[in-house]
């Protein structure tokens, strides 16, 4: 398999990335009824073990599912299956689910996007805090 310098597959390679595989697997479980509206999605740790993936890879899959309206986050509780009007439609629908979803589906997707954005902003703030702590700690050691 050809990879680029940073381990990414070239665009158009036809091979799904791990986060895409995780997201599609969870979509399949929702479509099949294995996971129903309101059910908790597997935790990050469970998905990491199941797919042999990093935490970042699992997070990317969850962000994708939230952006598409398949999942919602409840702070302090985890991620859950969202109300998904098109979950049981044929995956080959040429119009795509967004084209035929009712307004409530659009509203749910917007809310999921807003939550994902808030989570991303929080993660960035957390990372900045870690960087500042590391920089201040290394500055003191160098004195």
CSV table of C-alpha atoms in Angstrom, one decimal:
chain,number,residue,atom,x,y,z
A,1,UNK,CA,0.0,0.0,0.0
A,2,UNK,CA,1.3,3.4,-0.9
A,3,UNK,CA,1.4,6.0,1.8
A,4,UNK,CA,2.5,9.6,1.9
A,5,UNK,CA,5.3,10.8,4.1
A,6,UNK,CA,3.0,11.4,7.0
A,7,UNK,CA,1.3,8.0,6.7
A,8,UNK,CA,-1.8,9.2,4.9
A,9,UNK,CA,-3.2,7.4,1.9
A,10,UNK,CA,-3.2,9.3,-1.3
A,11,UNK,CA,-6.5,10.9,-2.3
A,12,UNK,CA,-8.5,8.6,-4.6
A,13,UNK,CA,-6.8,5.5,-3.5
A,14,UNK,CA,-10.2,3.8,-2.9
A,15,UNK,CA,-9.1,2.5,0.5
A,16,UNK,CA,-11.2,3.9,3.4
A,17,UNK,CA,-9.3,5.4,6.2
A,18,UNK,CA,-9.7,3.9,9.7
A,19,UNK,CA,-12.0,6.7,11.0
A,20,UNK,CA,-14.2,6.1,7.9
A,21,UNK,CA,-14.4,2.4,8.6
A,22,UNK,CA,-15.3,3.1,12.3
A,23,UNK,CA,-18.0,5.6,11.3
A,24,UNK,CA,-19.5,3.2,8.6
A,25,UNK,CA,-19.5,0.3,11.1
A,26,UNK,CA,-21.4,2.3,13.6
A,27,UNK,CA,-23.8,3.6,10.8
A,28,UNK,CA,-24.4,-0.1,9.9
A,29,UNK,CA,-25.2,-1.0,13.5
A,30,UNK,CA,-27.7,1.8,13.6
A,31,UNK,CA,-29.3,0.9,10.3
A,32,UNK,CA,-29.6,-2.8,11.3
A,33,UNK,CA,-31.2,-1.9,14.6
A,34,UNK,CA,-28.3,-3.1,16.7
A,35,UNK,CA,-28.1,0.4,18.0
A,36,UNK,CA,-31.3,2.4,18.4
A,37,UNK,CA,-32.2,6.0,18.9
A,38,UNK,CA,-31.0,7.1,22.4
A,39,UNK,CA,-28.7,4.1,22.8
A,40,UNK,CA,-25.2,4.9,24.0
A,41,UNK,CA,-22.5,4.5,21.4
A,42,UNK,CA,-19.5,2.5,22.4
A,43,UNK,CA,-16.9,4.5,24.4
A,44,UNK,CA,-13.7,5.7,22.9
A,45,UNK,CA,-11.8,3.1,24.8
A,46,UNK,CA,-14.0,0.3,23.4
A,47,UNK,CA,-13.7,1.5,19.8
A,48,UNK,CA,-9.9,1.9,20.2
A,49,UNK,CA,-9.6,-1.7,21.3
A,50,UNK,CA,-12.1,-3.0,18.7
A,51,UNK,CA,-10.4,-1.3,15.7
A,52,UNK,CA,-6.9,-1.1,17.0
A,53,UNK,CA,-7.1,2.7,16.5
A,54,UNK,CA,-5.7,5.7,18.2
A,55,UNK,CA,-7.9,8.1,20.3
A,56,UNK,CA,-7.6,10.7,17.6
A,57,UNK,CA,-8.9,8.3,14.9
A,58,UNK,CA,-11.9,7.4,17.0
A,59,UNK,CA,-12.6,11.1,17.8
A,60,UNK,CA,-12.5,11.8,14.0
A,61,UNK,CA,-15.1,9.0,13.4
A,62,UNK,CA,-17.3,10.4,16.2
A,63,UNK,CA,-17.1,14.0,14.8
A,64,UNK,CA,-18.1,12.7,11.4
A,65,UNK,CA,-21.1,10.8,12.8
A,66,UNK,CA,-22.2,13.9,14.7
A,67,UNK,CA,-21.8,16.1,11.7
A,68,UNK,CA,-23.9,13.8,9.7
A,69,UNK,CA,-26.6,13.7,12.4
A,70,UNK,CA,-26.1,10.0,13.3
A,71,UNK,CA,-24.9,10.8,16.9
A,72,UNK,CA,-25.2,13.5,19.6
A,73,UNK,CA,-23.1,14.1,22.6
A,74,UNK,CA,-24.3,14.7,26.1
A,75,UNK,CA,-21.6,16.4,28.1
A,76,UNK,CA,-20.4,14.1,30.9
A,77,UNK,CA,-22.5,11.2,29.7
A,78,UNK,CA,-21.0,10.2,26.3
A,79,UNK,CA,-22.3,9.9,22.7
A,80,UNK,CA,-25.7,8.6,21.8
A,81,UNK,CA,-27.6,7.5,18.7
A,82,UNK,CA,-29.5,10.6,17.4
A,83,UNK,CA,-33.0,10.6,15.9
A,84,UNK,CA,-32.1,9.8,12.4
A,85,UNK,CA,-34.9,9.9,9.8
A,86,UNK,CA,-32.9,8.4,7.1
A,87,UNK,CA,-31.1,5.6,9.0
A,88,UNK,CA,-33.1,2.8,7.5
A,89,UNK,CA,-33.1,4.2,3.9
A,90,UNK,CA,-31.0,2.5,1.2
A,91,UNK,CA,-27.4,3.7,1.3
A,92,UNK,CA,-27.5,4.0,-2.5
A,93,UNK,CA,-30.1,6.8,-2.4
A,94,UNK,CA,-28.7,9.1,-5.1
A,95,UNK,CA,-30.3,12.3,-3.7
A,96,UNK,CA,-28.5,11.6,-0.4
A,97,UNK,CA,-30.3,11.8,3.0
A,98,UNK,CA,-29.9,15.5,3.4
A,99,UNK,CA,-31.9,16.2,0.3
A,100,UNK,CA,-35.0,14.3,1.6
A,101,UNK,CA,-34.7,14.8,5.4
A,102,UNK,CA,-37.5,16.9,7.0
A,103,UNK,CA,-36.7,20.2,8.6
A,104,UNK,CA,-36.4,18.5,12.0
A,105,UNK,CA,-33.6,16.4,10.6
A,106,UNK,CA,-31.8,19.5,9.4
A,107,UNK,CA,-32.3,21.1,12.8
A,108,UNK,CA,-30.8,18.0,14.5
A,109,UNK,CA,-27.8,18.1,12.1
A,110,UNK,CA,-27.2,21.8,12.8
A,111,UNK,CA,-27.4,21.2,16.6
A,112,UNK,CA,-25.0,18.3,16.2
A,113,UNK,CA,-22.6,20.5,14.2
A,114,UNK,CA,-22.8,23.2,16.9
A,115,UNK,CA,-22.0,20.6,19.6
A,116,UNK,CA,-19.1,19.3,17.5
A,117,UNK,CA,-17.8,22.8,17.1
A,118,UNK,CA,-18.1,23.5,20.8
A,119,UNK,CA,-16.3,20.2,21.6
A,120,UNK,CA,-13.5,21.0,19.1
A,121,UNK,CA,-13.1,24.5,20.6
A,122,UNK,CA,-12.8,22.9,24.0
A,123,UNK,CA,-10.3,20.4,22.8
A,124,UNK,CA,-8.2,23.3,21.3
A,125,UNK,CA,-8.4,25.2,24.6
A,126,UNK,CA,-7.3,22.1,26.5
A,127,UNK,CA,-4.4,21.5,24.1
A,128,UNK,CA,-3.3,25.2,24.5
A,129,UNK,CA,-3.4,24.8,28.2
A,130,UNK,CA,-1.3,21.7,28.0
A,131,UNK,CA,1.2,23.4,25.7
A,132,UNK,CA,1.4,26.4,28.0
A,133,UNK,CA,2.0,24.1,31.0
A,134,UNK,CA,4.7,22.2,29.2
A,135,UNK,CA,6.4,25.4,28.0
A,136,UNK,CA,6.3,27.0,31.5
A,137,UNK,CA,7.6,23.7,33.0
A,138,UNK,CA,10.5,23.4,30.5
A,139,UNK,CA,11.4,27.0,30.9
A,140,UNK,CA,11.8,26.6,34.7
A,141,UNK,CA,13.9,23.4,34.2
A,142,UNK,CA,16.3,25.2,31.8
A,143,UNK,CA,17.2,27.9,34.4
